[in-house]
CSV table of C-alpha atoms in Angstrom, one decimal:
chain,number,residue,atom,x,y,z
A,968,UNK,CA,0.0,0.0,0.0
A,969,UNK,CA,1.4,3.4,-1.1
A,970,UNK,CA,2.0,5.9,1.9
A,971,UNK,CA,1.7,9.2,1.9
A,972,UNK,CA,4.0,11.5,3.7
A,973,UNK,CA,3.2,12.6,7.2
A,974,UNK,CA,3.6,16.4,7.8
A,975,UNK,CA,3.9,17.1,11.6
A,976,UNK,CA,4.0,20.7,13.0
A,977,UNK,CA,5.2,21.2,16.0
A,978,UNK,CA,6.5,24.8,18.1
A,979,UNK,CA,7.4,25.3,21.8
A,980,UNK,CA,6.0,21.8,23.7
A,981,UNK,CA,9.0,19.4,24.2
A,982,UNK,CA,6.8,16.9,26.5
A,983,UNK,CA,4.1,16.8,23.8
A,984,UNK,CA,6.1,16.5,20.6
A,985,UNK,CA,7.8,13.4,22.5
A,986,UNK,CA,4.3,11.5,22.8
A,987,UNK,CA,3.1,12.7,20.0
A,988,UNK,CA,6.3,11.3,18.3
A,989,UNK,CA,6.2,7.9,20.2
A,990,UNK,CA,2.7,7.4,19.2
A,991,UNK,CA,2.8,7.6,15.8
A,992,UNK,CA,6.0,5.9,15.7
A,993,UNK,CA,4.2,2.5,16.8
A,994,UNK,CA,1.8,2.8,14.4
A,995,UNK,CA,1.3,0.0,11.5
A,996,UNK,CA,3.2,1.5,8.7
A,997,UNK,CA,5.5,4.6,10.1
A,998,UNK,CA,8.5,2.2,8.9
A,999,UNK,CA,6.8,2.8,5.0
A,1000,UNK,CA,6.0,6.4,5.9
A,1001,UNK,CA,8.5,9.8,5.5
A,1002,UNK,CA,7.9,12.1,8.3
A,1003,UNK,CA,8.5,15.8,7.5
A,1004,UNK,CA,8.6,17.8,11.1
A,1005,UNK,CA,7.9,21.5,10.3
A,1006,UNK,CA,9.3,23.1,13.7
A,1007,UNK,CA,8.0,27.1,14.0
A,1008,UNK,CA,10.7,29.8,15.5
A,1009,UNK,CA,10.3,31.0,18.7
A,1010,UNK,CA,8.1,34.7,19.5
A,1011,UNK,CA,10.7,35.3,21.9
A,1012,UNK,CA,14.3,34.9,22.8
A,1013,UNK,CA,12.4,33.5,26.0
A,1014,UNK,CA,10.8,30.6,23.8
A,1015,UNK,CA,14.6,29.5,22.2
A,1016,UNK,CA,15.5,27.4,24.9
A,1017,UNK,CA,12.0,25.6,24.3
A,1018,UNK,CA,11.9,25.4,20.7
A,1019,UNK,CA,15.5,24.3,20.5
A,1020,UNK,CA,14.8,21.1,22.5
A,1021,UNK,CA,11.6,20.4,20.3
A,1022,UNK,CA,14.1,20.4,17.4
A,1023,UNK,CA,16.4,18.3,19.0
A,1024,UNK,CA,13.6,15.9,19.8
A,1025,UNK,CA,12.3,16.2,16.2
A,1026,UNK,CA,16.1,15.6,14.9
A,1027,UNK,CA,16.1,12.4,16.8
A,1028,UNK,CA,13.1,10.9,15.2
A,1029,UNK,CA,13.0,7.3,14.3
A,1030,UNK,CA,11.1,4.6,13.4
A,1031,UNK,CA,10.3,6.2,10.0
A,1032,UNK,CA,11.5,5.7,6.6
A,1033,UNK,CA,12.5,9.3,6.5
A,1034,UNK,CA,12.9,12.4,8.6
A,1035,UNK,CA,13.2,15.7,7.9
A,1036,UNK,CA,13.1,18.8,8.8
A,1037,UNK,CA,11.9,22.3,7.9
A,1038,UNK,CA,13.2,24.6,10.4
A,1039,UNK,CA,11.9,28.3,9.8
A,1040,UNK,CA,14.0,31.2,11.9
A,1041,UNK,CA,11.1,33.4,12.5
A,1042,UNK,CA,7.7,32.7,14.3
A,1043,UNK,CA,5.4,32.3,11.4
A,1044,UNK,CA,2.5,31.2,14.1
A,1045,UNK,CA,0.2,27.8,13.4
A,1046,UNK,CA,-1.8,28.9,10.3
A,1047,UNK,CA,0.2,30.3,7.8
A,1048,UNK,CA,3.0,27.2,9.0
A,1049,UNK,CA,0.1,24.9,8.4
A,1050,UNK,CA,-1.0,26.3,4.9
A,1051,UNK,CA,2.7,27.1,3.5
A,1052,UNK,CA,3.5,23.2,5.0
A,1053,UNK,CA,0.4,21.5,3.4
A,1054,UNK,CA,1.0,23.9,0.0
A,1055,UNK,CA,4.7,22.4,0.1
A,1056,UNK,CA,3.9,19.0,0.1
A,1057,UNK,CA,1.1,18.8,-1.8
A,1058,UNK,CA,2.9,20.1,-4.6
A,1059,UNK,CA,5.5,17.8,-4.0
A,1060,UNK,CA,4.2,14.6,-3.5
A,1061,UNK,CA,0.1,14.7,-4.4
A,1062,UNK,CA,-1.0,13.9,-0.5
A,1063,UNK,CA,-0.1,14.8,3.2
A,1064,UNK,CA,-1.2,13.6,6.4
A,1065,UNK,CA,-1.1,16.1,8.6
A,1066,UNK,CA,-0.4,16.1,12.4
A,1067,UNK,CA,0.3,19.0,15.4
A,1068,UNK,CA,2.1,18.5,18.2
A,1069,UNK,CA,-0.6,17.9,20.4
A,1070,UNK,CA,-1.8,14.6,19.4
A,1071,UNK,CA,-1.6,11.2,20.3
A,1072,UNK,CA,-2.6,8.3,17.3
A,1073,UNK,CA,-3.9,4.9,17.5
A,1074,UNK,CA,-1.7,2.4,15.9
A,1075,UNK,CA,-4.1,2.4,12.9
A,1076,UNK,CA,-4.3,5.9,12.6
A,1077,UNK,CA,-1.8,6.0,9.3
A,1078,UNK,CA,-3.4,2.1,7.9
A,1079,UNK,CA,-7.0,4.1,7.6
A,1080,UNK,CA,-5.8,7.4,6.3
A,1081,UNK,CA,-3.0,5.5,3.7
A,1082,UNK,CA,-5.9,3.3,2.6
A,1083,UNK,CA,-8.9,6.1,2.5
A,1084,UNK,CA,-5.8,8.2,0.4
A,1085,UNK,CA,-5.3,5.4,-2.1
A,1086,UNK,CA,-9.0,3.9,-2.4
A,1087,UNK,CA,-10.8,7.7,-2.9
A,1088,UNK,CA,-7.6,9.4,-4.5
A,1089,UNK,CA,-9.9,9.9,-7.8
A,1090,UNK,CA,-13.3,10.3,-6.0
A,1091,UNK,CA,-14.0,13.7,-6.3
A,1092,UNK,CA,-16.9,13.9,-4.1
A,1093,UNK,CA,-14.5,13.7,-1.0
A,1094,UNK,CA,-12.0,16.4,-0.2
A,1095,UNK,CA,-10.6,15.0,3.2
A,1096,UNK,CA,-10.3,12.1,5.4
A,1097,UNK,CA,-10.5,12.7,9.0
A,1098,UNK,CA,-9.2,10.6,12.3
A,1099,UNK,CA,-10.5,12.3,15.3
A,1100,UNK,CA,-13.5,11.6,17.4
A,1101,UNK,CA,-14.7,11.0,20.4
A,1102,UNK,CA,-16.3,7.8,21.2
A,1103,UNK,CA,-19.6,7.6,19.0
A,1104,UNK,CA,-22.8,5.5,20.6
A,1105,UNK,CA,-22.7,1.8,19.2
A,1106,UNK,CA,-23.8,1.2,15.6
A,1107,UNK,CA,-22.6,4.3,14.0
A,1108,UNK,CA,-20.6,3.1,11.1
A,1109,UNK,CA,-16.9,2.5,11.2
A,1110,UNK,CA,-16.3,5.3,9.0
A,1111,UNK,CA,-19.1,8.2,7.1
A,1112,UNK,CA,-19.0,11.3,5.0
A,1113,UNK,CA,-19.4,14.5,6.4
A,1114,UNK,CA,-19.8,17.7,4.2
A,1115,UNK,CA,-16.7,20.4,5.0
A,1116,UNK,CA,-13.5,19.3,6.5
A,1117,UNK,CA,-11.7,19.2,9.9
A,1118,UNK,CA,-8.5,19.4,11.2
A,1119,UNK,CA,-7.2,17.2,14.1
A,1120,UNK,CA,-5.1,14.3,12.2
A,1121,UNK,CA,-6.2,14.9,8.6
A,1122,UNK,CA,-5.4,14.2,5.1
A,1123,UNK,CA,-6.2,15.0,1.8
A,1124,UNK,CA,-4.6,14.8,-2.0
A,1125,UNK,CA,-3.7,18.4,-4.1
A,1126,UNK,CA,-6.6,18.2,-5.3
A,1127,UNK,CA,-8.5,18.3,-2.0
A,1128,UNK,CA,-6.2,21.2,-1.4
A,1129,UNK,CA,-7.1,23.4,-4.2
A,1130,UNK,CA,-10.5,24.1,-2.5
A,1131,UNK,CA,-8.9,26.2,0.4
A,1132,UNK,CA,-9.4,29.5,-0.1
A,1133,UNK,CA,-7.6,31.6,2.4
A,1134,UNK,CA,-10.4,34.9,2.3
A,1135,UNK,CA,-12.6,34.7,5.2
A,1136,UNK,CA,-14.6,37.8,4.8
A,1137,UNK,CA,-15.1,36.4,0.8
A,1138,UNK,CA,-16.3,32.8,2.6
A,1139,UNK,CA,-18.4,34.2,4.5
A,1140,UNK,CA,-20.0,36.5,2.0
A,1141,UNK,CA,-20.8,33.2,-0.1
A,1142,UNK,CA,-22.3,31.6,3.0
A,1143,UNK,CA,-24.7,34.2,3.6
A,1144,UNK,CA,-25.4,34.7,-0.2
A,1145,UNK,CA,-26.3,30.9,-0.3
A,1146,UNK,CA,-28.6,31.1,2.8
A,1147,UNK,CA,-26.5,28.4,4.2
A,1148,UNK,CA,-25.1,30.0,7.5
A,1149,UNK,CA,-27.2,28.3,10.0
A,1150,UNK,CA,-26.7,24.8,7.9
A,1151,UNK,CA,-23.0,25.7,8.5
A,1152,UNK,CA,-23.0,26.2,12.0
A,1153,UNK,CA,-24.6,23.1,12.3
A,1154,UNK,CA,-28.6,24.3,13.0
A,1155,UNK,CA,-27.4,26.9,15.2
A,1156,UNK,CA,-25.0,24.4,17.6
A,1157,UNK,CA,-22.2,25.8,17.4
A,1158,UNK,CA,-21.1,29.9,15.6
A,1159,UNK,CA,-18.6,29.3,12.8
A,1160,UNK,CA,-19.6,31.6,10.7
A,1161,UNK,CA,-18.8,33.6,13.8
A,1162,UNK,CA,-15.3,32.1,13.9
A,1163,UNK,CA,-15.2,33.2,10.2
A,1164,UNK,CA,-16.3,36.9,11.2
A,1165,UNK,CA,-13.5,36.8,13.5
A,1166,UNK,CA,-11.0,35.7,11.4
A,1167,UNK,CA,-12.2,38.0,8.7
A,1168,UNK,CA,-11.5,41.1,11.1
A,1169,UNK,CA,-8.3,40.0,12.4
A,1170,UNK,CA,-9.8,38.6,15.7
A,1171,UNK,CA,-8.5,35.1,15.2
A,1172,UNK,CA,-5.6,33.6,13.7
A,1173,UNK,CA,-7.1,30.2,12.3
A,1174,UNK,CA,-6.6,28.1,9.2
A,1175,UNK,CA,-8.6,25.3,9.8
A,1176,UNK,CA,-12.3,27.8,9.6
A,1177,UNK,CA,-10.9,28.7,6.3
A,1178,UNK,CA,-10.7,25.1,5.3
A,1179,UNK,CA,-13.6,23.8,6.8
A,1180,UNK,CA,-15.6,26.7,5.2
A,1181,UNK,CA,-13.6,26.0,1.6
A,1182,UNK,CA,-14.9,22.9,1.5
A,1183,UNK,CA,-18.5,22.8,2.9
A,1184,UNK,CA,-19.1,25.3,0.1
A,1185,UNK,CA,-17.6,23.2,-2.7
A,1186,UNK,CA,-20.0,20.8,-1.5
A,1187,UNK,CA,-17.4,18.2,-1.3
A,1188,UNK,CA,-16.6,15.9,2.0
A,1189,UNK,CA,-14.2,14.3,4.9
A,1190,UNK,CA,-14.5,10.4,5.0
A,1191,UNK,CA,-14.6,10.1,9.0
A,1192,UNK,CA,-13.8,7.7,11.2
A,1193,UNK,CA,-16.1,6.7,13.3
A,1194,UNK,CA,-13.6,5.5,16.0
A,1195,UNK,CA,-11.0,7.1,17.9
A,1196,UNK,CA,-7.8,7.5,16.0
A,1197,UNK,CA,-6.4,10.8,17.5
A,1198,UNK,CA,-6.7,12.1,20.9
A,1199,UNK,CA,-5.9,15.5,21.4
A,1200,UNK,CA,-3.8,15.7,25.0
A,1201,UNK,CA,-3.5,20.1,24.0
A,1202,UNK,CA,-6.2,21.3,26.5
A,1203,UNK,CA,-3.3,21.3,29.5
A,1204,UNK,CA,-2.3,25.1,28.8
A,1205,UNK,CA,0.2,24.6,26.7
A,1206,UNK,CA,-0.8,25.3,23.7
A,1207,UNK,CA,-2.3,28.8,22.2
A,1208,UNK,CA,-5.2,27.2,20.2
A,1209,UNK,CA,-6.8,25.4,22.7
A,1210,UNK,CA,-8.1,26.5,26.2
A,1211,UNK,CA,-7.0,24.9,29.2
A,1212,UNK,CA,-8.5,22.9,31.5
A,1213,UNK,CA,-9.5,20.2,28.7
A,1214,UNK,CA,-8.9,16.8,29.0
A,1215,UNK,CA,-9.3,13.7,26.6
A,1216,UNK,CA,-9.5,10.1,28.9
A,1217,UNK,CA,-11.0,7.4,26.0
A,1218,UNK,CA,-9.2,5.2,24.8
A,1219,UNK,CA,-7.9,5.2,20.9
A,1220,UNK,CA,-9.0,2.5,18.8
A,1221,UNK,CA,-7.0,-0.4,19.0
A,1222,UNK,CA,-8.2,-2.3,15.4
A,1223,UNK,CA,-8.3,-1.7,12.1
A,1224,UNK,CA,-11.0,0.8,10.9
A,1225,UNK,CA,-13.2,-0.9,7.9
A,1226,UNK,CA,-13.7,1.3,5.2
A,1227,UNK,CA,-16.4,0.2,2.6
A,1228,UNK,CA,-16.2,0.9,-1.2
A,1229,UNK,CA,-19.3,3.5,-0.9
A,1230,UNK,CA,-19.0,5.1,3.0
A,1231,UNK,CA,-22.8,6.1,3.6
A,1232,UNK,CA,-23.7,9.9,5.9
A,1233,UNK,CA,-23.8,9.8,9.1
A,1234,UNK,CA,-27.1,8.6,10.7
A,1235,UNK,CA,-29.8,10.0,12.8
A,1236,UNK,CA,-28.3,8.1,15.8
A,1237,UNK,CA,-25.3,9.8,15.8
A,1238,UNK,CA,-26.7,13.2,15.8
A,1239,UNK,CA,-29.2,12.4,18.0
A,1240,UNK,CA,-26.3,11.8,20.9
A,1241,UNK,CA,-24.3,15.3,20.5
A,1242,UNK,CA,-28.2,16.8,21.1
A,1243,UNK,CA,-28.5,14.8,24.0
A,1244,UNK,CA,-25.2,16.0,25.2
A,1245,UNK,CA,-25.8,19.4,25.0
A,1246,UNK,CA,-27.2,19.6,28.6
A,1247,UNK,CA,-23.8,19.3,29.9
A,1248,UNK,CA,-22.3,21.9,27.7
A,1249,UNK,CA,-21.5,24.6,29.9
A,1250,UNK,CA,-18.2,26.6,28.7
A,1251,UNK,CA,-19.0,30.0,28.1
A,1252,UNK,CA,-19.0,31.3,24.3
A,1253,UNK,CA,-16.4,33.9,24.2
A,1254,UNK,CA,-14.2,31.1,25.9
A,1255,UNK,CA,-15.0,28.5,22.8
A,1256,UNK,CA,-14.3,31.0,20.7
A,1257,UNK,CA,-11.3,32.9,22.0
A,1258,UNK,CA,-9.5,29.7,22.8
A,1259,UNK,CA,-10.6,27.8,19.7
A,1260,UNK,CA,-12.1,24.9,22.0
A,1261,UNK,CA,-12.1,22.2,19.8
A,1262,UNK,CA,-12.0,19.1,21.9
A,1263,UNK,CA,-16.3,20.4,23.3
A,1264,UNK,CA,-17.2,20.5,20.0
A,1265,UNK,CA,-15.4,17.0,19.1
A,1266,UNK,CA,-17.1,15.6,22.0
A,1267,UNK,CA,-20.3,16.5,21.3
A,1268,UNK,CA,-21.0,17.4,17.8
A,1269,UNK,CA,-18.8,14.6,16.1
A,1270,UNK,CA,-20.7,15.1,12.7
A,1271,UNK,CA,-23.2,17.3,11.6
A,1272,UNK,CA,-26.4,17.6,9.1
A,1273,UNK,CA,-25.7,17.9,5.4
């Protein structure tokens, strides 16, 4: 089976790039796999100290059939590392999975990405294929489409990447032109066409709204698992993109994920358990948003109507 290059991004966390490292590392097929480790430049002479041990962590890497690195000498911050990174090798090699420093992988994290890659690499209905969730109730499918994208252990071809369109304010516009704002923010569950106002006025610093919005209005999808392959272990304060005080305890999947030759949408049952979660969603709004508090929405709204 072909595999695709892994492109993991990683800044100021030595502790976390380690496990993050170690994880994917015993994975079934990091021997096949090159790993290219983009490492960010510190905001601070106070940061060198960390970000020179992350590179010295990355530098020591092994397991793979590859390592390198791309080490930039100025702070370039997590988006515009993550789009110039995925741009890069996309054009190089066609595909990317794509990893932050922040996330642990079940051993079969690369075996369902490399195989959705290679069986949907000419299906042009889907734009993405997605590891993360939180556990789902029994009988959701092993894997489902989902219109948009995500970003917590991803992967997609250049084709895929060609949707992303970098203009917020212009996303938006289209949204709201379409009528399909409250369809985007998932029937009014969670504001990210507020995230994409945000971004649009310089509020927030996020790629992965753009993308998400890119492809939900290209109408294309993300094949996602419907088991845990990534858990994010992020929420501990570390990070700048995700608030602290957030914690991941399931277990990661320990088996192959099946992926059948036409992946149906996710069902009513699925959706049906992030509405009965929502009782217990009590974080305030300007907190989501502010901190980018991905691992709520994970928990809860794993999917989301068409």
């Amino acid at each position: 089976m072909r595999a695709a290059p892994i492109a993991l991004f990683v800044y100021r966390r030595p502790e976390h790039t380690r496990r993050t490292l170690e994880f994917l590392r015993r994975n079934v097929g990091a021997g096949e796999s090159a790993l290219h480790i983009f490492c960010d430049g510190p905001r601070s002479e106070a940061e060198k100290p960390l970000t020179d041990e992350v590179r010295e962590i990355a530098a020591r890497a092994e397991g793979f059939a590859s390592v390198e690195l791309h080490a930039a000498e100025r702070n370039r911050g997590l988006a515009a590392s993550v789009v110039a990174g995925v741009d890069e090798m996309t054009a190089r090699f066609g595909r990317v999975i794509v990893l932050e420093d922040d996330m642990e992988s079940s051993p079969y994290f690369l075996s369902f990405m490399n195989e959705a890659l290679n069986r949907f690499a000419h299906d042009g209905r889907i734009a993405e294929i997605h590891g993360y969730t939180a556990p789902l109730p029994p009988g959701t499918p092993e894997c489902f489409l989902r219109r948009g994208a995500d970003c917590w252990g991803w992967a997609t071809w250049e084709r895929g990447w060609r949707l992303f369109n970098p203009d917020a304010a212009a996303l938006l516009t289209e949204l709201k032109r379409r009528g399909e704002t409250r369809l985007f923010d998932l029937d009014g569950a969670f504001p990210f066409c507020r995230m994409l106002a945000d971004q649009a006025a310089g509020k927030l610093d996020s790629w992965a709204i753009r993308w998400q919005a890119s492809v939900f209005l290209a109408g294309k999808y993300m094949l996602q698992s419907g088991r845990p392959l990534i858990r994010n272990i992020g929420g501990d304060g570390s990070g700048r993109h995700c608030a602290a005080g957030v914690g991941e305890e399931f277990r990661l999947w320990e088996r192959p994920v099946g992926i059948p030759e036409e992946p149906e949408s996710e069902r009513e049952a699925v959706r049906q358990a992030y509405r009965a979660s929502l009782g217990n969603w009590r974080i305030p709004l300007s907190r989501r948003i502010a901190g980018k508090l991905r691992y709520e929405f994970r928990r809860l709204f794993p999917g989301g109507k068409k």
